[in-house]
mmCIF file of C-alpha atoms in Angstrom:
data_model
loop_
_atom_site.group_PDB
_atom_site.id
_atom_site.type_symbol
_atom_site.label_atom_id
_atom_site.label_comp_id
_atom_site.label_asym_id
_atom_site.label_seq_id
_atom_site.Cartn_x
_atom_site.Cartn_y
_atom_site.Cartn_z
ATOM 1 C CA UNK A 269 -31.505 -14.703 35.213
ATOM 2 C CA UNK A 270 -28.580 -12.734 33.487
ATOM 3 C CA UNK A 271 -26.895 -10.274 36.000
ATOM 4 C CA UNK A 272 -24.400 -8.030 35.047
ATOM 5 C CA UNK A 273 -21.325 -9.959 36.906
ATOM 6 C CA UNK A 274 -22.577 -12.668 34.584
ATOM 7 C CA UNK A 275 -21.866 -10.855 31.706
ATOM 8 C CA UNK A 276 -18.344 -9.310 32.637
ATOM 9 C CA UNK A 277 -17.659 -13.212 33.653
ATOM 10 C CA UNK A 278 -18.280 -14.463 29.927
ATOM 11 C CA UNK A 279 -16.395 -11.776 28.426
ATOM 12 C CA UNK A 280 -13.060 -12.522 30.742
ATOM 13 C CA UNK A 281 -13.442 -15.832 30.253
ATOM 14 C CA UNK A 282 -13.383 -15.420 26.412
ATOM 15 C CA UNK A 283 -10.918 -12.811 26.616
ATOM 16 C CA UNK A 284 -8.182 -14.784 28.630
ATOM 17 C CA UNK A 285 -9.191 -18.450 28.063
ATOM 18 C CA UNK A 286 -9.210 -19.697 31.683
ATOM 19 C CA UNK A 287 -11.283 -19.316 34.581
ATOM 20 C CA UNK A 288 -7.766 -18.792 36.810
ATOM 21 C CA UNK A 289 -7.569 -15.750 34.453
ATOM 22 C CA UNK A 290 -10.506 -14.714 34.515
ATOM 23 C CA UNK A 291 -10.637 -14.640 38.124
ATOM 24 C CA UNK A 292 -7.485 -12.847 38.803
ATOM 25 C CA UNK A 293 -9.129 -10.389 36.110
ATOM 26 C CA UNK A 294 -12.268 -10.023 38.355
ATOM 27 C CA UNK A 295 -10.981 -10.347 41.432
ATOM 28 C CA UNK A 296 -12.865 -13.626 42.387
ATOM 29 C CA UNK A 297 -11.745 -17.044 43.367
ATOM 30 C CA UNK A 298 -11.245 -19.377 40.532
ATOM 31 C CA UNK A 299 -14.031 -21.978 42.572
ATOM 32 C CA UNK A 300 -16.320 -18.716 42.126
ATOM 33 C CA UNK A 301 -16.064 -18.406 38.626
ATOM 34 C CA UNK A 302 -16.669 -22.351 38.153
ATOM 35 C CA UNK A 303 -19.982 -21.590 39.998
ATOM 36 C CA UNK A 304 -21.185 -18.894 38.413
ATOM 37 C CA UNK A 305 -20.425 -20.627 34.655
ATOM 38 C CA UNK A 306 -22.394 -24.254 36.288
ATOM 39 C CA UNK A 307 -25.444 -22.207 37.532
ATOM 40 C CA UNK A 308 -25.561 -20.597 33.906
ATOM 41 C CA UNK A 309 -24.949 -23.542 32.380
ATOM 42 C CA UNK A 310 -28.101 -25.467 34.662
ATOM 43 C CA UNK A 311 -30.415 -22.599 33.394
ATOM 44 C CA UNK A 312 -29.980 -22.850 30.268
ATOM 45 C CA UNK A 313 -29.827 -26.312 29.981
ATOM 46 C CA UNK A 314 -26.674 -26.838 28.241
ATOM 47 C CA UNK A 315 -23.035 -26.583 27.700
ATOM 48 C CA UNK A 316 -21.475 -23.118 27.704
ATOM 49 C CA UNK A 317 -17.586 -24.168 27.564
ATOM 50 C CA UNK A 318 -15.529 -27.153 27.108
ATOM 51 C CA UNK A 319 -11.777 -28.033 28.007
ATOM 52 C CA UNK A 320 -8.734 -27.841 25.499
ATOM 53 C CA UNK A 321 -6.323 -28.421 27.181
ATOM 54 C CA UNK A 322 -5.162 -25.714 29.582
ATOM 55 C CA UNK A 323 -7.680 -23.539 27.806
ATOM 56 C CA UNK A 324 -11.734 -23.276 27.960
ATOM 57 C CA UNK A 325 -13.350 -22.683 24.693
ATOM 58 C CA UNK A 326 -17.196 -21.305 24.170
ATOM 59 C CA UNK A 327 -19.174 -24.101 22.565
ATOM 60 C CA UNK A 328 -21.596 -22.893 19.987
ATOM 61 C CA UNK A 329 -24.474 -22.454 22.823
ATOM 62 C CA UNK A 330 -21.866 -20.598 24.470
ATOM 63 C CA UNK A 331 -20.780 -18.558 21.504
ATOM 64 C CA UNK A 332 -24.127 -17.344 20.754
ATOM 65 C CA UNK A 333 -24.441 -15.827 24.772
ATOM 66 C CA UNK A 334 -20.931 -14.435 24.476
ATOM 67 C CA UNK A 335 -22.189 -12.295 21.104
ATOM 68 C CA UNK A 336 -25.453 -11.588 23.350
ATOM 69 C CA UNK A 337 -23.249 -10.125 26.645
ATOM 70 C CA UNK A 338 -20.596 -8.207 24.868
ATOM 71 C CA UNK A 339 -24.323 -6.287 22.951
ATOM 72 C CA UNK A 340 -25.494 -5.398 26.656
ATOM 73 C CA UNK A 341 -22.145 -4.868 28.685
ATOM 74 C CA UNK A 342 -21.849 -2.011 25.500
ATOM 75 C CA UNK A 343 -25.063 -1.036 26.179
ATOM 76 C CA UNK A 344 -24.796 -0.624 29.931
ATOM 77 C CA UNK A 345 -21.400 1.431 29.509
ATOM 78 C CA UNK A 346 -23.282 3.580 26.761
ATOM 79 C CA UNK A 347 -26.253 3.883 29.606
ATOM 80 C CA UNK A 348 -23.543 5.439 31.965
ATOM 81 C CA UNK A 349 -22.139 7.889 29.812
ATOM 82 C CA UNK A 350 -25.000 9.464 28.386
ATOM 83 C CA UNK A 351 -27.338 9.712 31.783
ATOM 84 C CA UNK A 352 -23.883 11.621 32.865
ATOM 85 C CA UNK A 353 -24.662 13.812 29.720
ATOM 86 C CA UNK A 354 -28.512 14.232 30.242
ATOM 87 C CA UNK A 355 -30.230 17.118 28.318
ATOM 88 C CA UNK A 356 -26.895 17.321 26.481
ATOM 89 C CA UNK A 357 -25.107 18.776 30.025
ATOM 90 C CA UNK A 358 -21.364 18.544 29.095
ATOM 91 C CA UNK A 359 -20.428 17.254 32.615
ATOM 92 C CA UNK A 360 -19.152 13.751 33.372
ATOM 93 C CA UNK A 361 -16.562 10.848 33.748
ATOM 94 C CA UNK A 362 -14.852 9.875 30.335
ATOM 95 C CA UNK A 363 -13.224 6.806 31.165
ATOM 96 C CA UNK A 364 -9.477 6.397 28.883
ATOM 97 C CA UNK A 365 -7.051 3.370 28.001
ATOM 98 C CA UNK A 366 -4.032 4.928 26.231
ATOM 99 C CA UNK A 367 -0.659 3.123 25.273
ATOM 100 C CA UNK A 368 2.102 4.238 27.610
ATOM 101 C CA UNK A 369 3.899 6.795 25.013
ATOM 102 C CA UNK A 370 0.668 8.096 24.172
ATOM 103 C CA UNK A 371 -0.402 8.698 27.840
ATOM 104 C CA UNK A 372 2.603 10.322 28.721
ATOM 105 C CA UNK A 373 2.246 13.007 25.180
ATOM 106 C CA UNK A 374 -1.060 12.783 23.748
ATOM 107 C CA UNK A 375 -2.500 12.913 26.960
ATOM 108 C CA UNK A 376 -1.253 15.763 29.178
ATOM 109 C CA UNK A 377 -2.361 18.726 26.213
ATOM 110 C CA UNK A 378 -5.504 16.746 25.647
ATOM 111 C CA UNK A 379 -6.609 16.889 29.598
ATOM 112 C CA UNK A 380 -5.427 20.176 29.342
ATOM 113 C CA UNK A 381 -7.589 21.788 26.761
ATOM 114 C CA UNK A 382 -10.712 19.735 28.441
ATOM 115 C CA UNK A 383 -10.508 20.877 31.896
ATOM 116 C CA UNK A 384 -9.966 24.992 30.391
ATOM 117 C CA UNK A 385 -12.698 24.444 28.422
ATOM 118 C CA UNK A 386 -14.898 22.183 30.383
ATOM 119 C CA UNK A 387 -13.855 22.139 33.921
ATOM 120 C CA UNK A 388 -16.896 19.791 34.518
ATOM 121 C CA UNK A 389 -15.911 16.763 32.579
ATOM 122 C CA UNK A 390 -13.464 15.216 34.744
ATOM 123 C CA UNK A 391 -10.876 12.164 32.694
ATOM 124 C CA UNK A 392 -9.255 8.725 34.097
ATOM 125 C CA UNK A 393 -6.826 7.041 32.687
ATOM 126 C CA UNK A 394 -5.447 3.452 32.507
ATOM 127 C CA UNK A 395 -2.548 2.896 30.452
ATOM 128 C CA UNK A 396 -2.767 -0.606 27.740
ATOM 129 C CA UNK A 397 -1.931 -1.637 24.401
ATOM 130 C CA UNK A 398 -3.897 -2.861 21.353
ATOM 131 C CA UNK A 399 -5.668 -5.380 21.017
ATOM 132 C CA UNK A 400 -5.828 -5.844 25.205
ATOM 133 C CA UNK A 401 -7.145 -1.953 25.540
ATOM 134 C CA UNK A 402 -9.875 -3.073 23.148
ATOM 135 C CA UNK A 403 -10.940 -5.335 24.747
ATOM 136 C CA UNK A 404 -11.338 -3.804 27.931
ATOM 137 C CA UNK A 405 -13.467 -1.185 25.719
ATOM 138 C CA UNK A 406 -15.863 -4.243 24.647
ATOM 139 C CA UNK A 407 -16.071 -5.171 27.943
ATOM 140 C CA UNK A 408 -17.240 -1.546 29.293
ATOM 141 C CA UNK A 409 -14.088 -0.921 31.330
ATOM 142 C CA UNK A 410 -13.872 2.433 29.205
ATOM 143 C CA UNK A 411 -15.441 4.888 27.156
ATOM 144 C CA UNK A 412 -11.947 5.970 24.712
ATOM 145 C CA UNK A 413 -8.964 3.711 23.649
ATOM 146 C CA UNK A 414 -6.019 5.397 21.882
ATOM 147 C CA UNK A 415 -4.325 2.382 20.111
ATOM 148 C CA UNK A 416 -1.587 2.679 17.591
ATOM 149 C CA UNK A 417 -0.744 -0.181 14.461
ATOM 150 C CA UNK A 418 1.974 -0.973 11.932
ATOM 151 C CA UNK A 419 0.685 -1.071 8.301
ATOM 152 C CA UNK A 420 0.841 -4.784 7.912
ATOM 153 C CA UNK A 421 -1.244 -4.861 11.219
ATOM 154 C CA UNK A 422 -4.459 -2.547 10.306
ATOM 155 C CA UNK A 423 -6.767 -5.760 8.675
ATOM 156 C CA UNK A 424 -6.221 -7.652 12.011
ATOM 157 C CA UNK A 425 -7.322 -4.275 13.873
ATOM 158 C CA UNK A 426 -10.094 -4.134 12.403
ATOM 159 C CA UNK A 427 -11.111 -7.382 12.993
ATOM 160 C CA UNK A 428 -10.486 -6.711 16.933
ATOM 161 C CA UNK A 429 -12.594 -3.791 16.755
ATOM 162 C CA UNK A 430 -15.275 -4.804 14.852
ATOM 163 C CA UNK A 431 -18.565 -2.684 15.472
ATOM 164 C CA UNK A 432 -16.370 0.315 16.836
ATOM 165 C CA UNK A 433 -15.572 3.345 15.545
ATOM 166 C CA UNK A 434 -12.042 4.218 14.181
ATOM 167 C CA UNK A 435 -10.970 7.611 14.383
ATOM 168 C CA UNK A 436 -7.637 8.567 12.684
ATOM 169 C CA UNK A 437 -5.168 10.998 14.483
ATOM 170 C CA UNK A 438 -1.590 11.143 13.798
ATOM 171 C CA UNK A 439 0.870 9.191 11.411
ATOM 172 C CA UNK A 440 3.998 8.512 14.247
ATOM 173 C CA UNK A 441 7.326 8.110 12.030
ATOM 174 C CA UNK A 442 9.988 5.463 13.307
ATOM 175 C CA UNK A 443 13.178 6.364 13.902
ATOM 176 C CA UNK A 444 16.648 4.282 13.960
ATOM 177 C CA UNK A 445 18.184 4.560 17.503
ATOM 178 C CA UNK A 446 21.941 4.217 17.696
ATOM 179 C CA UNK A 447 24.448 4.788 20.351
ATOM 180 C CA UNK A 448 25.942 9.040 20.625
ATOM 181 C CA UNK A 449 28.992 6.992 19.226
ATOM 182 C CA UNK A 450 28.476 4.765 16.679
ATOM 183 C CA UNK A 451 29.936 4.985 13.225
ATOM 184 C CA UNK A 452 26.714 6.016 11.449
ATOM 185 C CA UNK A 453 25.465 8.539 14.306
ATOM 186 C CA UNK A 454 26.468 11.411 11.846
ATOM 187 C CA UNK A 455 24.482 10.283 9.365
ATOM 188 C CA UNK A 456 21.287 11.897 8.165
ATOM 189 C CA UNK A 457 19.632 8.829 6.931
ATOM 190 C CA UNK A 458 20.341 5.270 8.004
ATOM 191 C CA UNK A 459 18.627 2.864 5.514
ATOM 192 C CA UNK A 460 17.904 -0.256 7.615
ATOM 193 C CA UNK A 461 19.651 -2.736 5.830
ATOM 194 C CA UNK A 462 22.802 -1.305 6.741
ATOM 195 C CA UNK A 463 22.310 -1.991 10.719
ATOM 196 C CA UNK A 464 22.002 -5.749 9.519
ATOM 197 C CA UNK A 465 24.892 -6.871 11.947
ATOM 198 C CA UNK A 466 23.699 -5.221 14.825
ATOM 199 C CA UNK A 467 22.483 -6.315 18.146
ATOM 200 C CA UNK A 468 18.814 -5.143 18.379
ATOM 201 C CA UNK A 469 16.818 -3.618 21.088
ATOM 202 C CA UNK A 470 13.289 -4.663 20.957
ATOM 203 C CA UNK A 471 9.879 -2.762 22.265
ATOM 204 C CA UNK A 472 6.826 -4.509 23.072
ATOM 205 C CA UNK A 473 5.157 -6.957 21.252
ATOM 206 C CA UNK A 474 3.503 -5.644 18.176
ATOM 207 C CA UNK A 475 6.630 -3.371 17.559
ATOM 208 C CA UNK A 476 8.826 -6.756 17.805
ATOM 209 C CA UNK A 477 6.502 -7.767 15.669
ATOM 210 C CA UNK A 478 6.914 -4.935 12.844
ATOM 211 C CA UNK A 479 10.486 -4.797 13.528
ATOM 212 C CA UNK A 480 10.878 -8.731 12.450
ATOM 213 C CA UNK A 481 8.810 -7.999 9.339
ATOM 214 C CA UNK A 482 10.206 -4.772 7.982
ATOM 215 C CA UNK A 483 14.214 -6.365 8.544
ATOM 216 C CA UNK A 484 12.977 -9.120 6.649
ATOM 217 C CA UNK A 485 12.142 -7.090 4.133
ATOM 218 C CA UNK A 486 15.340 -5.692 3.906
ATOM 219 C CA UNK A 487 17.302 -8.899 3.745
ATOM 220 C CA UNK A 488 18.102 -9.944 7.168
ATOM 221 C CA UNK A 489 16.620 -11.524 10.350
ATOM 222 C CA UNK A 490 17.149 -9.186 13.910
ATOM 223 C CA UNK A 491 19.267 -10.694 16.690
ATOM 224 C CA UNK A 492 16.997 -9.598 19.242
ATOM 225 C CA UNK A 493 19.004 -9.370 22.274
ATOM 226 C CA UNK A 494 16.719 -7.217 24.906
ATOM 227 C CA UNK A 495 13.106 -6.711 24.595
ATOM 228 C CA UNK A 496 11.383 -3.629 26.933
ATOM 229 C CA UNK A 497 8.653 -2.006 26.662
ATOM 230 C CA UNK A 498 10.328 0.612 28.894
ATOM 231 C CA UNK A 499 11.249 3.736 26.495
ATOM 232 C CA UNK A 500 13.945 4.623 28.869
ATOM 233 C CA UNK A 501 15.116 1.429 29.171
ATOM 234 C CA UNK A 502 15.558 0.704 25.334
ATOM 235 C CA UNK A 503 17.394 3.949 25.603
ATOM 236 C CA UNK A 504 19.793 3.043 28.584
ATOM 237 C CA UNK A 505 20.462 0.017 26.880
ATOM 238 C CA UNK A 506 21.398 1.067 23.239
ATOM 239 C CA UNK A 507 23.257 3.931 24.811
ATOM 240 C CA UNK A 508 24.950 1.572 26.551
ATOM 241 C CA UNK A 509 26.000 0.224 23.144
ATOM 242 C CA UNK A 510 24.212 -3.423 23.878
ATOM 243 C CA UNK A 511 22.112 -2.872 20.682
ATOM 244 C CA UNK A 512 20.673 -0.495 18.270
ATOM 245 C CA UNK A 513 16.841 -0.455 17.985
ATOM 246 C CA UNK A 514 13.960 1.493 16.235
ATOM 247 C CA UNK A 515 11.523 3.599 18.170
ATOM 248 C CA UNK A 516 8.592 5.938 17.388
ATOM 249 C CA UNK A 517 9.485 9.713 17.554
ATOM 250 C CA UNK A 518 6.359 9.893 20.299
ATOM 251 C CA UNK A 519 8.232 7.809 22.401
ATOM 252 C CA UNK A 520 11.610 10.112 22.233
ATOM 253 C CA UNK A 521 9.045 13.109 22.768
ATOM 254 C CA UNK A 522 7.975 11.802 25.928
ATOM 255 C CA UNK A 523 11.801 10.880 27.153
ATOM 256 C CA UNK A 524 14.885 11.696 25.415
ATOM 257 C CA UNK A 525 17.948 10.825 26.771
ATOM 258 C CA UNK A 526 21.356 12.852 25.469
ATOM 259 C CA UNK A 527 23.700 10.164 24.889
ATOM 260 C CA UNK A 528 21.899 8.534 21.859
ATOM 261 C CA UNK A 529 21.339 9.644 18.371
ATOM 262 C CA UNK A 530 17.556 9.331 16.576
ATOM 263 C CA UNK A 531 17.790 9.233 12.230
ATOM 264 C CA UNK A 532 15.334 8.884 9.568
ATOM 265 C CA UNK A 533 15.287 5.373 8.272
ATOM 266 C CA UNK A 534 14.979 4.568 4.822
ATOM 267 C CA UNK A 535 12.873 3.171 3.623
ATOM 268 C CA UNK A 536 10.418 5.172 5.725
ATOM 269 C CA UNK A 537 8.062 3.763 8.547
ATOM 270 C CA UNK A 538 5.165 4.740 10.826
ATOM 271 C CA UNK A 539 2.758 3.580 12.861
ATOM 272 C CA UNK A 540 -0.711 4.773 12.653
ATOM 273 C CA UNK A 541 -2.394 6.052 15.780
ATOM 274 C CA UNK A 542 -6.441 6.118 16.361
ATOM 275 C CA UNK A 543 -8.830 6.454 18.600
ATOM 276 C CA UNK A 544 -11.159 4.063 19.285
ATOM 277 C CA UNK A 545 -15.183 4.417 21.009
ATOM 278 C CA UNK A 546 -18.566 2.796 19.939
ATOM 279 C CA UNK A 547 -20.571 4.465 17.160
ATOM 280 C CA UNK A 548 -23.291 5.831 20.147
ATOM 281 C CA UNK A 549 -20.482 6.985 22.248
ATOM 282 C CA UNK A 550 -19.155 9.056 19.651
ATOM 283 C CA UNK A 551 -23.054 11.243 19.979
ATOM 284 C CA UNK A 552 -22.595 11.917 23.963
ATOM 285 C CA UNK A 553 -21.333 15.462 24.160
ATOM 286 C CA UNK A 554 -18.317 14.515 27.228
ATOM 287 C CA UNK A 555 -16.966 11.714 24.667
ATOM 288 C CA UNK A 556 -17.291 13.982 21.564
ATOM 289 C CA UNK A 557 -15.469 16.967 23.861
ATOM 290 C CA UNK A 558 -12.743 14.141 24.613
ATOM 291 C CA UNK A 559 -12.070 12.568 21.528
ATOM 292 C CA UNK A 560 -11.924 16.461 19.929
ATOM 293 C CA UNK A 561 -8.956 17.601 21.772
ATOM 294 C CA UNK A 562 -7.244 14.706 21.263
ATOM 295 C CA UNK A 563 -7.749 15.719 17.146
ATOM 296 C CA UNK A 564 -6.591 18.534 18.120
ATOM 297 C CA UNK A 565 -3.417 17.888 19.917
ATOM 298 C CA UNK A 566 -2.290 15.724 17.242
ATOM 299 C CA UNK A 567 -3.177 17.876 13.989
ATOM 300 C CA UNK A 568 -1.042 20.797 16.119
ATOM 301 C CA UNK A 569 2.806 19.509 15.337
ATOM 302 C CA UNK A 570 2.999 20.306 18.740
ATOM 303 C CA UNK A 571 4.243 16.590 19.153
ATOM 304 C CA UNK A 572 6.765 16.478 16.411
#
C-alpha cells in the first residue's frame, strides 16, 4: 500500500507545511499531491492532515505515519549506500549538502584527498544550510551534511537532528568586517560594543540571528541595513562603506576582497562546524572514507 513516492510526499509535506510546497519540492502538481494524501487517507481509514490556516498540520494518525516514513526513507537511503559498498568494496556515490562557505573551502581539499586515494568513490554536491540540509538528509536526499551553529543555537540542533550522528570538525572564529578606511581599521582588536553606531551588514538567517543576540549582549540593538547571504556581496557592500558586519574567517578564505579590513572581536566568537550522517551510514566504508578527509582537512590549519 505504502510506495516510496508516498513516503517522500509525507516528509515534504511536514517539512514545508503545504501541499503547493510540497509539490514544487517534488515536482508534482499541487491536485497530485491532494490525491495521493486522499487515497492514503481512504486506506487507512482516517484523517492524515487538517487545515490551519494557510498551513496543513499531521493529525495524531498522521503523526504516527510521518515517524513510520522518515524510519524507512532512512532505511532505503542506507540500502543504497551500502549495496554500493558490498563486501566492503570502497567504490560508490556519496551524496553531500554543504553550506555555501563550506563548499567552496572544506570541500575542494576534501574531494581532493578522496579521488587520490580512492579514485572509485565518486562525490555530489548540493549546497544548503542547517536545519533545511537536515532535512533533506532525513528525507534520503543525501548521505553527508556539513552544517555549522552559533553556541546559543547547538540545543535546537540537536533537536533537528535527532537520531543522527554529530561529528565535530572545526571551531570557525568570527571576525569584525570594516571598510579599508574606517577609523578603527588599524586596530588589532575591535570589541563589539564599540561598532554600536554602525550600519550593519547582515548574512543569512541563523548568522542574523547570532549577530542580534551577541550585540544585545553587548548593550545595543543592530540597525540592520542589508542582509546577503552572498560573501562577496557583504563585502562589496561594507567596502562600500554602507555598513560594517561580522563574518566567519571561512567565508574570507573562500573570497577576500582587498579593500576591507577583517579584526578579532572581543569578546571572542565562533561558530561550530559538524558533520552530520545516520549512525549506520557512518559503518559503510565510501561514507567513512568521506567524512575522514573532511577531519582531515579541517584538523590541517590549512583553512586558517
Amino acid at each position: 500500500m505504502l510506495e516510496l513516492r508516498h513516503l517522500r510526499m509525507l516528509h515534504e509535506v511536514a517539512r514545508t507545511g503545504s501541499f503547493s510546497a510540497a509539490a514544487r519540492e517534488l515536482g508534482y502538481t499541487q491536485p497530485a499531491i491532494s490525491q495521493q494524501m486522499r487515497a492514503l487517507e481512504r486506506a487507512f481509514g482516517t484523517p492524515l492532515v487538517v487545515r490551519e490556516g494557510r498551513r496543513v498540520v499531521f493529525t495524531e494518525a498522521g503523526a504516527e505515519l510521518l515517524r513510520h516514513a522518515e524510519e524507512l526513507l532512512h532505511r532505503v537511503t542506507v540500502a543504497q549506500t551500502s549495496v554500493a559498498a558490498v563486501a566492503g568494496r570502497r567504490t560508490g556515490r556519496v551524496r553531500l549538502v554543504v553550506f555555501p562557505s563550506g563548499s567552496a573551502t572544506l570541500v575542494p581539499p576534501a574531494a581532493a584527498l578522496v579521488r587520490g586515494r580512492h579514485p572509485a568513490v565518486t562525490l555530489s554536491l548540493a549546497e544548503g544550510e542547517p536545519p533545511d540540509s537536515l532535512h533533506t538528509m532525513r528525507s534520503g536526499g543525501c548521505d553527508v551534511v556539513l552544517g555549522f551553529s552559533y553556541p546559543e543555537q547547538e540545543g535546537q540542533d540537536e533537536r533537528e537532528a535527532g537520531g543522527l550522528i554529530r561529528l565535530p570538525l572545526m571551531s570557525d572564529p568570527l571576525l569584525a568586517l570594516l571598510p579599508a578606511g574606517h577609523h578603527l581599521a588599524g586596530r588589532g582588536v575591535v570589541h563589539l560594543a564599540e561598532l554600536a553606531g554602525e550600519a550593519w551588514i547582515g548574512g543569512c538567517p541563523r548568522c542574523r540571528g547570532h549577530l542580534v543576540d551577541a550585540c544585545a549582549a553587548a548593550g545595543f540593538t543592530p540597525e540592520i541595513t542589508f542582509a546577503t547571504d552572498d560573501t562577496l556581496a557583504v563585502q562589496g557592500l561594507v567596502a562600500a562603506g554602507l555598513g560594517v558586519s561580522v563574518t566567519p574567517r571561512l567565508m574570507l578564505a573562500a573570497a577576500r576582497r582587498p579593500d576591507v579590513v577583517a579584526l578579532p572581536l572581543e569578546p571572542a566568537m565562533h561558530r561550530s562546524i559538524s558533520a552530520f550522517t545516520w549512525p549506520d551510514l557512518v559503518r559503510v566504508p565510501t561514507v567513512r572514507i568521506v567524512l575522514d578527509a573532511f577531519r582531515e582537512v579541517a584538523l590541517s590549519g590549512a583553512l586558517n
